[in-house]
Structure formats: structure tokens, C-alpha cells
Short mmCIF file of C-alpha atoms in Angstrom, two decimals:
data_model
loop_
_atom_site.label_atom_id
_atom_site.label_comp_id
_atom_site.label_asym_id
_atom_site.label_seq_id
_atom_site.Cartn_x
_atom_site.Cartn_y
_atom_site.Cartn_z
CA UNK H 1185 55.93 48.71 39.72
CA UNK H 1186 57.53 46.03 37.47
CA UNK H 1187 59.59 47.14 34.51
CA UNK H 1188 58.12 45.65 31.29
CA UNK H 1189 60.06 47.71 28.77
CA UNK H 1190 62.46 44.83 28.00
CA UNK H 1191 59.80 41.99 27.96
CA UNK H 1192 59.34 40.13 24.68
CA UNK H 1193 55.91 38.73 23.67
CA UNK H 1194 55.97 35.23 22.19
CA UNK H 1195 53.89 34.52 19.07
CA UNK H 1196 53.87 30.94 17.67
CA UNK H 1197 54.90 30.87 14.04
CA UNK H 1198 54.07 27.22 13.23
CA UNK H 1199 50.77 25.31 13.32
CA UNK H 1200 50.31 22.74 16.02
CA UNK H 1201 49.85 19.18 14.71
CA UNK H 1202 46.27 17.94 14.69
CA UNK H 1203 45.57 15.60 17.57
CA UNK H 1204 43.29 12.61 17.46
CA UNK H 1205 40.03 12.98 19.38
CA UNK H 1206 39.79 11.13 22.69
CA UNK H 1207 39.02 7.43 22.32
CA UNK H 1208 35.90 7.87 24.44
CA UNK H 1209 34.39 10.31 21.92
CA UNK H 1210 34.69 8.35 18.66
CA UNK H 1211 33.94 4.90 17.35
CA UNK H 1212 31.70 2.39 19.05
CA UNK H 1213 32.58 3.68 22.53
CA UNK H 1214 31.73 7.24 21.55
CA UNK H 1215 28.46 6.20 19.95
CA UNK H 1216 27.44 4.21 23.04
CA UNK H 1217 28.39 7.10 25.30
CA UNK H 1218 26.30 9.65 23.39
CA UNK H 1219 23.31 7.40 22.54
CA UNK H 1220 23.03 4.71 25.22
CA UNK H 1221 24.77 5.98 28.35
CA UNK H 1222 24.38 9.76 28.14
CA UNK H 1223 23.58 10.41 31.76
CA UNK H 1224 21.88 8.63 34.64
CA UNK H 1225 18.42 8.42 33.09
CA UNK H 1226 19.79 7.40 29.69
CA UNK H 1227 21.79 4.59 31.32
CA UNK H 1228 18.78 3.37 33.31
CA UNK H 1229 16.54 3.32 30.23
CA UNK H 1230 19.21 1.47 28.24
CA UNK H 1231 19.61 -1.21 30.91
CA UNK H 1232 15.84 -1.55 31.24
CA UNK H 1233 15.48 -1.91 27.45
CA UNK H 1234 18.24 -4.53 27.29
CA UNK H 1235 16.52 -6.52 30.04
CA UNK H 1236 13.17 -6.34 28.19
CA UNK H 1237 14.80 -7.51 24.93
CA UNK H 1238 16.53 -10.38 26.74
CA UNK H 1239 13.27 -11.38 28.45
CA UNK H 1240 11.36 -11.50 25.16
CA UNK H 1241 14.09 -13.29 23.18
CA UNK H 1242 14.74 -15.84 25.93
CA UNK H 1243 11.17 -17.04 25.56
CA UNK H 1244 10.76 -16.52 21.81
CA UNK H 1245 13.97 -17.96 20.37
CA UNK H 1246 13.66 -21.45 21.94
CA UNK H 1247 10.06 -21.59 20.74
CA UNK H 1248 11.11 -20.52 17.24
CA UNK H 1249 14.30 -22.55 16.87
CA UNK H 1250 12.84 -25.65 18.52
CA UNK H 1251 9.78 -25.70 16.25
CA UNK H 1252 8.54 -28.75 14.34
CA UNK H 1253 7.96 -28.59 10.57
CA UNK H 1254 7.33 -32.16 9.39
CA UNK H 1255 4.17 -33.45 11.10
CA UNK H 1256 0.65 -33.83 9.71
CA UNK H 1257 -1.38 -32.68 12.70
CA UNK H 1258 -1.17 -30.80 15.98
CA UNK H 1259 -1.31 -34.07 17.92
CA UNK H 1260 1.74 -35.46 16.09
CA UNK H 1261 3.56 -32.18 16.63
CA UNK H 1262 3.00 -32.33 20.38
CA UNK H 1263 4.19 -35.93 20.46
CA UNK H 1264 7.43 -34.93 18.71
CA UNK H 1265 7.97 -32.01 21.07
CA UNK H 1266 7.33 -34.16 24.11
CA UNK H 1267 6.52 -31.18 26.30
CA UNK H 1268 9.54 -29.13 25.20
CA UNK H 1269 9.20 -25.52 24.09
CA UNK H 1270 8.64 -25.22 20.36
CA UNK H 1271 6.16 -24.09 17.77
CA UNK H 1272 4.09 -26.37 15.53
CA UNK H 1273 5.15 -24.83 12.23
CA UNK H 1274 4.04 -27.90 10.31
CA UNK H 1275 0.74 -26.11 9.70
CA UNK H 1276 2.66 -23.58 7.58
CA UNK H 1277 4.50 -26.20 5.54
CA UNK H 1278 1.29 -28.14 4.94
CA UNK H 1279 -1.19 -25.30 4.38
CA UNK H 1280 1.10 -22.69 2.77
CA UNK H 1281 -0.82 -22.86 -0.51
CA UNK H 1282 -4.11 -22.09 1.20
CA UNK H 1283 -2.58 -19.26 3.20
CA UNK H 1284 -1.20 -17.65 0.04
CA UNK H 1285 -3.76 -18.51 -2.66
CA UNK H 1286 -6.93 -19.48 -0.83
CA UNK H 1287 -8.85 -22.70 -0.35
CA UNK H 1288 -10.34 -23.19 -3.80
CA UNK H 1289 -7.94 -21.49 -6.24
CA UNK H 1290 -6.83 -24.25 -8.67
CA UNK H 1291 -3.34 -25.52 -7.87
CA UNK H 1292 -2.40 -25.82 -11.53
CA UNK H 1293 -2.92 -22.04 -11.84
CA UNK H 1294 -0.67 -20.99 -8.94
CA UNK H 1295 1.92 -19.82 -11.44
CA UNK H 1296 -0.41 -17.13 -12.76
CA UNK H 1297 -0.76 -14.95 -9.62
CA UNK H 1298 2.91 -15.64 -8.90
CA UNK H 1299 3.92 -14.20 -12.28
CA UNK H 1300 1.55 -11.26 -11.75
CA UNK H 1301 3.17 -10.57 -8.36
CA UNK H 1302 6.70 -10.60 -9.83
CA UNK H 1303 5.67 -8.35 -12.72
CA UNK H 1304 4.17 -5.92 -10.18
CA UNK H 1305 7.67 -4.84 -9.15
CA UNK H 1306 8.64 -4.33 -12.79
CA UNK H 1307 5.54 -2.20 -13.34
CA UNK H 1308 5.93 0.05 -10.30
CA UNK H 1309 9.71 0.46 -10.63
CA UNK H 1310 9.63 3.39 -13.14
CA UNK H 1311 6.97 5.11 -11.01
CA UNK H 1312 8.94 4.76 -7.79
CA UNK H 1313 12.42 5.46 -9.17
CA UNK H 1314 12.79 8.36 -11.59
CA UNK H 1315 16.28 7.30 -12.71
CA UNK H 1316 14.84 4.35 -14.68
CA UNK H 1317 14.04 4.78 -18.42
CA UNK H 1318 10.68 6.42 -19.01
CA UNK H 1319 9.90 3.92 -21.75
CA UNK H 1320 9.18 1.41 -18.97
CA UNK H 1321 6.01 3.38 -18.19
CA UNK H 1322 4.46 1.70 -21.23
CA UNK H 1323 4.56 -1.62 -19.38
CA UNK H 1324 3.26 0.14 -16.26
CA UNK H 1325 0.18 1.22 -18.22
CA UNK H 1326 -0.34 -2.29 -19.61
CA UNK H 1327 0.27 -4.14 -16.34
CA UNK H 1328 -3.19 -3.72 -14.68
CA UNK H 1329 -4.91 -5.37 -17.63
CA UNK H 1330 -2.23 -8.06 -17.94
CA UNK H 1331 -2.44 -8.87 -14.22
CA UNK H 1332 -6.23 -9.09 -14.41
CA UNK H 1333 -5.99 -11.56 -17.28
CA UNK H 1334 -3.38 -13.65 -15.46
CA UNK H 1335 -5.27 -13.89 -12.18
CA UNK H 1336 -8.85 -14.19 -13.40
CA UNK H 1337 -8.18 -15.74 -16.80
CA UNK H 1338 -10.97 -16.02 -19.36
CA UNK H 1339 -11.06 -14.25 -22.68
CA UNK H 1340 -8.40 -11.66 -23.33
CA UNK H 1341 -11.02 -9.46 -24.96
CA UNK H 1342 -12.24 -8.25 -21.55
CA UNK H 1343 -8.95 -6.63 -20.45
CA UNK H 1344 -8.48 -5.31 -24.00
CA UNK H 1345 -11.91 -3.67 -23.78
CA UNK H 1346 -11.01 -2.14 -20.41
CA UNK H 1347 -7.78 -0.77 -21.89
CA UNK H 1348 -9.65 0.62 -24.90
CA UNK H 1349 -12.03 2.48 -22.57
CA UNK H 1350 -9.16 4.24 -20.80
CA UNK H 1351 -7.51 5.12 -24.13
CA UNK H 1352 -10.74 6.58 -25.53
CA UNK H 1353 -11.33 8.48 -22.29
CA UNK H 1354 -7.83 9.96 -22.39
CA UNK H 1355 -8.23 11.00 -26.03
CA UNK H 1356 -11.54 12.69 -25.23
CA UNK H 1357 -9.94 14.47 -22.26
CA UNK H 1358 -7.02 15.68 -24.41
CA UNK H 1359 -9.46 17.02 -26.99
CA UNK H 1360 -11.81 18.81 -24.59
CA UNK H 1361 -9.40 20.06 -21.90
CA UNK H 1362 -8.42 23.00 -24.11
CA UNK H 1363 -11.92 24.41 -23.62
CA UNK H 1364 -12.02 23.83 -19.87
CA UNK H 1365 -10.61 21.38 -17.36
CA UNK H 1366 -14.06 20.36 -16.13
CA UNK H 1367 -15.29 19.63 -19.66
CA UNK H 1368 -12.23 17.55 -20.41
CA UNK H 1369 -12.46 15.61 -17.12
CA UNK H 1370 -16.14 14.74 -17.34
CA UNK H 1371 -15.98 14.27 -21.11
CA UNK H 1372 -13.24 11.69 -20.68
CA UNK H 1373 -15.29 9.80 -18.08
CA UNK H 1374 -18.37 9.73 -20.31
CA UNK H 1375 -16.36 8.53 -23.31
CA UNK H 1376 -14.76 5.73 -21.28
CA UNK H 1377 -18.08 4.55 -19.81
CA UNK H 1378 -19.74 4.51 -23.25
CA UNK H 1379 -16.85 2.50 -24.67
CA UNK H 1380 -17.14 -0.09 -21.91
CA UNK H 1381 -20.94 -0.26 -22.18
CA UNK H 1382 -21.07 -0.70 -25.95
CA UNK H 1383 -17.97 -2.88 -26.09
CA UNK H 1384 -19.42 -5.23 -23.48
CA UNK H 1385 -22.09 -6.42 -25.91
CA UNK H 1386 -19.48 -6.95 -28.61
CA UNK H 1387 -17.20 -8.95 -26.31
CA UNK H 1388 -20.09 -11.16 -25.21
CA UNK H 1389 -20.94 -11.86 -28.85
CA UNK H 1390 -17.47 -12.73 -30.16
CA UNK H 1391 -15.75 -14.17 -27.05
CA UNK H 1392 -14.47 -17.74 -27.65
CA UNK H 1393 -15.96 -20.54 -25.59
CA UNK H 1394 -12.56 -22.01 -24.68
CA UNK H 1395 -10.16 -19.18 -23.80
CA UNK H 1396 -6.41 -19.63 -23.63
CA UNK H 1397 -6.32 -19.14 -19.85
CA UNK H 1398 -8.96 -20.95 -17.86
CA UNK H 1399 -11.35 -18.63 -16.07
CA UNK H 1400 -11.23 -18.50 -12.26
CA UNK H 1401 -14.31 -16.99 -10.57
CA UNK H 1402 -13.85 -14.39 -7.86
CA UNK H 1403 -15.34 -16.67 -5.23
CA UNK H 1404 -12.22 -18.86 -5.58
CA UNK H 1405 -9.87 -15.98 -4.69
CA UNK H 1406 -8.45 -16.05 -1.20
CA UNK H 1407 -5.43 -16.05 1.05
CA UNK H 1408 -2.77 -13.37 1.06
CA UNK H 1409 -3.29 -13.05 -2.69
CA UNK H 1410 -6.69 -11.47 -2.01
CA UNK H 1411 -5.16 -9.00 0.46
CA UNK H 1412 -2.54 -8.03 -2.13
CA UNK H 1413 -5.16 -7.59 -4.87
CA UNK H 1414 -7.35 -5.37 -2.68
CA UNK H 1415 -4.41 -3.41 -1.29
CA UNK H 1416 -2.65 -2.70 -4.59
CA UNK H 1417 -5.81 -1.92 -6.57
CA UNK H 1418 -7.48 0.23 -3.91
CA UNK H 1419 -4.35 2.26 -3.13
CA UNK H 1420 -3.67 2.80 -6.84
CA UNK H 1421 -7.22 3.99 -7.47
CA UNK H 1422 -7.71 6.02 -4.29
CA UNK H 1423 -4.73 8.34 -4.84
CA UNK H 1424 -5.93 9.90 -8.15
CA UNK H 1425 -9.52 9.92 -6.88
CA UNK H 1426 -8.37 11.60 -3.66
CA UNK H 1427 -6.51 14.25 -5.68
CA UNK H 1428 -9.65 14.93 -7.71
CA UNK H 1429 -11.77 15.21 -4.54
CA UNK H 1430 -9.27 17.57 -2.90
CA UNK H 1431 -9.22 19.82 -5.96
CA UNK H 1432 -12.99 19.62 -6.23
CA UNK H 1433 -13.40 20.68 -2.62
CA UNK H 1434 -11.38 23.83 -3.35
CA UNK H 1435 -13.23 24.51 -6.60
CA UNK H 1436 -15.02 27.80 -7.24
CA UNK H 1437 -17.95 25.93 -8.82
CA UNK H 1438 -20.46 25.45 -5.95
CA UNK H 1439 -22.06 22.25 -7.28
CA UNK H 1440 -18.72 20.48 -7.74
CA UNK H 1441 -17.49 21.76 -4.38
CA UNK H 1442 -20.50 20.61 -2.38
CA UNK H 1443 -20.62 17.21 -4.08
CA UNK H 1444 -17.02 16.65 -2.99
CA UNK H 1445 -17.65 18.01 0.51
CA UNK H 1446 -20.69 15.78 1.06
CA UNK H 1447 -18.86 12.73 -0.31
CA UNK H 1448 -15.76 13.26 1.85
CA UNK H 1449 -17.61 14.04 5.07
CA UNK H 1450 -20.10 11.19 4.65
CA UNK H 1451 -17.49 8.55 3.82
CA UNK H 1452 -15.18 9.67 6.64
CA UNK H 1453 -18.07 9.50 9.08
CA UNK H 1454 -18.95 5.88 8.27
CA UNK H 1455 -16.90 2.88 9.50
CA UNK H 1456 -15.28 0.77 6.81
CA UNK H 1457 -16.98 -2.38 8.05
CA UNK H 1458 -20.34 -0.70 7.37
CA UNK H 1459 -19.35 0.01 3.79
CA UNK H 1460 -18.25 -3.61 3.39
CA UNK H 1461 -21.64 -4.83 4.60
CA UNK H 1462 -23.24 -2.45 2.11
CA UNK H 1463 -21.10 -3.93 -0.66
CA UNK H 1464 -21.96 -7.47 0.38
CA UNK H 1465 -25.68 -7.22 1.10
CA UNK H 1466 -27.37 -3.87 0.57
CA UNK H 1467 -25.92 -3.02 -2.86
CA UNK H 1468 -27.63 -6.04 -4.45
CA UNK H 1469 -31.06 -4.54 -3.66
CA UNK H 1470 -30.35 -1.51 -5.88
CA UNK H 1471 -29.38 -3.60 -8.92
CA UNK H 1472 -31.80 -4.96 -11.53
CA UNK H 1473 -33.06 -8.51 -10.87
CA UNK H 1474 -30.66 -11.16 -12.14
CA UNK H 1475 -27.69 -8.78 -12.23
CA UNK H 1476 -24.41 -10.43 -11.21
CA UNK H 1477 -22.11 -7.80 -9.72
CA UNK H 1478 -18.79 -9.33 -8.78
CA UNK H 1479 -18.21 -9.25 -5.01
CA UNK H 1480 -14.51 -8.38 -5.25
CA UNK H 1481 -15.38 -5.48 -7.54
CA UNK H 1482 -17.99 -4.26 -5.04
CA UNK H 1483 -15.46 -4.46 -2.20
CA UNK H 1484 -12.82 -2.65 -4.29
CA UNK H 1485 -15.29 0.17 -4.98
CA UNK H 1486 -16.16 0.60 -1.30
CA UNK H 1487 -12.58 0.42 0.01
CA UNK H 1488 -11.42 2.84 -2.71
CA UNK H 1489 -14.16 5.31 -1.77
CA UNK H 1490 -13.20 5.03 1.89
CA UNK H 1491 -9.47 5.56 1.29
CA UNK H 1492 -9.95 8.34 -1.27
CA UNK H 1493 -11.90 10.44 1.25
CA UNK H 1494 -9.01 10.29 3.71
CA UNK H 1495 -6.38 10.91 1.03
CA UNK H 1496 -8.40 13.91 -0.17
CA UNK H 1497 -8.12 15.50 3.27
CA UNK H 1498 -4.39 14.75 3.41
CA UNK H 1499 -3.83 16.39 0.03
CA UNK H 1500 -6.07 19.32 0.99
CA UNK H 1501 -3.73 19.89 3.92
CA UNK H 1502 -0.79 19.91 1.53
CA UNK H 1503 -2.56 22.42 -0.72
CA UNK H 1504 -3.35 24.64 2.25
CA UNK H 1505 0.29 24.55 3.38
CA UNK H 1506 1.49 26.19 0.15
CA UNK H 1507 1.94 29.96 0.32
CA UNK H 1508 -0.44 32.08 -1.71
CA UNK H 1509 2.50 33.29 -3.78
CA UNK H 1510 2.73 29.92 -5.57
CA UNK H 1511 -0.78 30.34 -6.96
CA UNK H 1512 -0.05 33.94 -7.92
CA UNK H 1513 3.18 32.87 -9.62
CA UNK H 1514 1.27 30.36 -11.74
CA UNK H 1515 -1.23 33.05 -12.74
CA UNK H 1516 1.56 35.49 -13.59
CA UNK H 1517 3.06 32.92 -15.99
CA UNK H 1518 -0.22 32.75 -17.88
CA UNK H 1519 -0.90 29.11 -17.02
CA UNK H 1520 -4.45 27.83 -17.02
CA UNK H 1521 -5.90 25.78 -14.15
CA UNK H 1522 -4.79 22.37 -15.39
CA UNK H 1523 -1.27 23.55 -16.21
CA UNK H 1524 -0.75 25.37 -12.91
CA UNK H 1525 -1.94 22.36 -10.92
CA UNK H 1526 0.13 19.86 -12.90
CA UNK H 1527 3.35 21.88 -13.09
CA UNK H 1528 3.48 24.02 -9.94
CA UNK H 1529 0.86 23.37 -7.25
CA UNK H 1530 0.35 19.61 -7.08
CA UNK H 1531 4.05 18.58 -7.16
CA UNK H 1532 4.70 20.70 -4.07
CA UNK H 1533 1.47 19.69 -2.31
CA UNK H 1534 2.08 15.99 -2.93
CA UNK H 1535 5.62 16.25 -1.55
CA UNK H 1536 4.24 17.77 1.64
CA UNK H 1537 1.52 15.10 1.79
CA UNK H 1538 3.80 12.04 1.42
CA UNK H 1539 3.75 11.04 5.14
CA UNK H 1540 -0.03 11.33 5.31
CA UNK H 1541 -0.60 9.42 2.08
CA UNK H 1542 1.70 6.61 3.22
CA UNK H 1543 -0.11 6.48 6.56
CA UNK H 1544 -3.44 6.02 4.78
CA UNK H 1545 -1.95 3.43 2.41
CA UNK H 1546 -0.49 1.33 5.24
CA UNK H 1547 -3.74 1.51 7.20
CA UNK H 1548 -5.73 0.60 4.11
CA UNK H 1549 -3.59 -2.46 3.40
CA UNK H 1550 -4.06 -3.72 6.96
CA UNK H 1551 -7.80 -2.99 6.79
CA UNK H 1552 -8.17 -5.43 3.89
CA UNK H 1553 -8.35 -8.13 6.58
CA UNK H 1554 -11.83 -6.81 7.44
CA UNK H 1555 -13.23 -8.57 4.38
CA UNK H 1556 -13.12 -11.77 6.44
CA UNK H 1557 -16.16 -10.37 8.29
CA UNK H 1558 -18.22 -10.66 5.11
CA UNK H 1559 -17.13 -14.27 4.48
CA UNK H 1560 -14.29 -13.54 2.09
CA UNK H 1561 -11.42 -15.92 2.77
CA UNK H 1562 -8.42 -13.64 2.80
CA UNK H 1563 -5.35 -14.55 4.89
CA UNK H 1564 -7.11 -13.95 8.22
CA UNK H 1565 -10.31 -15.52 6.89
CA UNK H 1566 -8.40 -18.66 5.90
CA UNK H 1567 -6.86 -18.89 9.36
CA UNK H 1568 -10.12 -18.36 11.22
CA UNK H 1569 -12.12 -20.53 8.84
CA UNK H 1570 -10.96 -23.66 7.02
CA UNK H 1571 -7.60 -24.11 8.77
CA UNK H 1572 -8.57 -23.70 12.43
CA UNK H 1573 -11.88 -25.47 11.77
CA UNK H 1574 -10.03 -28.61 10.66
CA UNK H 1575 -9.53 -31.32 13.26
CA UNK H 1576 -5.82 -31.63 12.40
CA UNK H 1577 -4.90 -28.05 13.30
CA UNK H 1578 -7.57 -26.88 15.72
CA UNK H 1579 -5.64 -25.12 18.47
CA UNK H 1580 -2.74 -23.71 16.46
CA UNK H 1581 -2.91 -19.93 16.90
CA UNK H 1582 0.48 -18.32 17.51
CA UNK H 1583 2.10 -19.92 14.48
CA UNK H 1584 -0.65 -18.95 12.04
CA UNK H 1585 -1.30 -15.42 13.26
CA UNK H 1586 2.43 -14.84 13.68
CA UNK H 1587 2.92 -15.79 10.03
CA UNK H 1588 0.13 -13.40 9.02
CA UNK H 1589 1.67 -10.61 11.10
CA UNK H 1590 5.07 -11.28 9.50
CA UNK H 1591 3.69 -10.96 5.95
CA UNK H 1592 1.85 -7.73 6.71
CA UNK H 1593 4.88 -6.32 8.51
CA UNK H 1594 7.15 -6.97 5.52
CA UNK H 1595 4.80 -5.12 3.14
CA UNK H 1596 4.02 -2.21 5.47
CA UNK H 1597 7.66 -1.78 6.52
CA UNK H 1598 8.73 -1.74 2.87
CA UNK H 1599 6.19 0.98 2.09
CA UNK H 1600 7.36 3.03 5.07
CA UNK H 1601 11.04 2.74 4.17
CA UNK H 1602 10.38 3.74 0.56
CA UNK H 1603 8.42 6.81 1.66
CA UNK H 1604 11.29 7.94 3.88
CA UNK H 1605 13.75 7.44 1.02
CA UNK H 1606 11.47 9.41 -1.30
CA UNK H 1607 11.23 12.27 1.19
CA UNK H 1608 15.03 12.46 1.34
CA UNK H 1609 15.25 12.45 -2.46
CA UNK H 1610 12.70 15.26 -2.78
CA UNK H 1611 14.14 17.38 0.04
CA UNK H 1612 14.94 20.85 -1.27
CA UNK H 1613 15.25 22.70 2.04
CA UNK H 1614 18.95 22.34 2.81
CA UNK H 1615 19.02 22.47 6.58
#
């Protein structure tokens, strides 16, 4: 047996210097190793993906970069190309105004929807980014009426009357909500409708014959401008209406509950194209003879109803995801129904519902192209109608529909990226 009585144990008294990680684990090489070449199957999928990207770009880039922009017809474009690969993008440079503003919108008024589009970002900025001054919300409240006056023109008394109706409705709601939320809600709606009904006769009587901005009828609206109008207005209106329907479906009042249930289930069970045909044809049979109900307004009503039913179900899912303790906490604080919903329940439910709401909003914006079925010349309607029907550009498809896809992708991708940023900003569960 070995003698260990005189052995001395060694204990290091200084700290070893920190060594750099291996070069294969950091930087670009490390990232590629962990994300692109992490095993046999990962390497095979990466190589297959690189081949697919090369195959697509090798055919697309020559067509894109070798395109022609300065001809007046498809025949001239093909003569310039001489059989080489390239797109006939001259249709975009020649018909850009029709693609954006429609076929009959007056050219001298192009500045008006352009200004309204730029001001849209100013109006939604304080809603989307909480770090901006809250005083900017005043312009946000004014913007819908200002944009209407810019795009449609006519007398300024009409948007002022619309604004007055909302103000009167809000004042009535503030006065009656202390008695009950339902009385305040429906009282505000009645006050607003009466203001618009009575004020309409006054506006018709005192409106000047020659307004400052020339009036543009709705039948002259078209192009991507029409898609933007329908998308922005319908999404903006469907979110508060969807919240009201979701709350109504959970109401303890049976009449309110079943009205909301029937509305949601009926609208969700009907295709959107059917509702658009109803707006275009059937709705006129239920109006008094000689009544002129603007087609864009009818389409906005139907699309808003369709989207609000889906948003109501999304928000109902968010409400159901909240633990019962949140409702009990609101009751223990002595809050009434409106206060508990505004301060405690809805902020949490809406945060949970952000992905679903964005999904409905993106789908709704793309579905605005369905109005071309009812002879409204939106972006797709302009491509399928006046442009492709012309002898100069009959046969140009990839360039036009690719341009339409690019515009819709930019808008939808922007909405998606903002929603992801908003989710990160509102994240409270530190994982």
C-alpha cells in the first residue's frame, strides 16, 4: 500500500485567463454552422434552397434588368427586345396614373389623394407609437373628415356635418354612460344619427353651388387609390365594431347577446363576394324609389360588417383567454362595467388578440380586389379592364400583375412587421 502521508495537494491560487471561443463557433462561420449546416439534413436542405433561389433568380433577374420602359405599345417593346429576355415595363410608365388613381379621376386633382395619403401617416403615427405627443391625436380625429374632403371634394359642410354628428354622439354618451353603459352607447348612436339626418337638410339648403374643391363622384374612383380607401376605412371601422360585437356576445342581456350572435354567425357563414353583390344589386331594391346610395359607401358597409364579425371572434378568444381573477379584481376595485373593460379587461384581451386582428386586417386589404367582380375599377379591375382591353397592351400580364402584387406585398408586409414590433413592445412575460 502506497504511503500518502507526505503527499501535498495542489490548489490553484490564480484565475486562468479567459480564452477566446473557437473560430468555428462565433462570427459568420459559427452562424452558418448552427443555422445552415447543422447536420446532414440541415446541409442538404440548405444546398437545395440555394439551388432553388439560384434557379428562380437566374430566370427573373435577366427579365427584370433587361426590361424596356420607353415604348408606346407591346409591339414596339417586342421589336426593341428582338427576342431577348426582358419585360415590357413601358405599360407601367405609360399607365401609372390609371393604375394608381383610376381611369376617370381628373388628372388635375391627383394632388388631392396624394396629400391625403401622406397625411395618413401623420394621423396614424400617434396611434401606432405611444412615445409621440398625445396632442397629435387631435389631428388623428380630424383626419377622416379632411381626407374625405380632399378625395371627394365638394362643399366642406358635408365633412363638418359628419364631424358634428360624432361630437354630439360622444357628448350624449358621456352624459348617459353614468346611468348605464348600454344607455350611453345607444343614446350616443341615436344622437349622432339625428344630427346627421337633420343637418343634411340644412347642408343641402345652404351649400354653395361652386365649392372650393371640385366634386369628384364615386364612380370616378379607381386604381390602387380605391383599394387603399376601402382597406383603411374598413379596417378602422371594423375594429371598434368587432369589439362591440365581442362584448355584446358575452353580455348578460339576452336580446343584445342573441342579436350579436346571429349577426356574427350569419356574416361569417356568407362569402364576401355574396355581400358585395348584395351591396351592388339587391340593396337598391330595399331603398325608396329615386334614392341615390353611393356605391362605395355600400361596399364599405358590407366589407366592414364582414371583417367585424371575424374580428369579434378573435377578440372573444382574447377575452376567454384571460383568467377569471382579472374580472374579479375589477369588481373588487369597485369599477363599473365600462371602467373595468376600458382599464383592465380590454387592454389585456387586445394584446392577446394582436396576431389574429392583424391576420384579419391583411386578409381584408387583399380582399378589396374582389370589388372588381362588381365592375369597380380598383387596381385589379383596371388591369383586367381598360388596360388589357386596349390594343396597345393586350398580352401584357406578368408586368401588370407583378406590379399589383408588389404594391400589396409592401402594404401587407408593413402591417405584419409593425404588429410584431408592437407585440415585442407590449411583452410583459419576461421569458
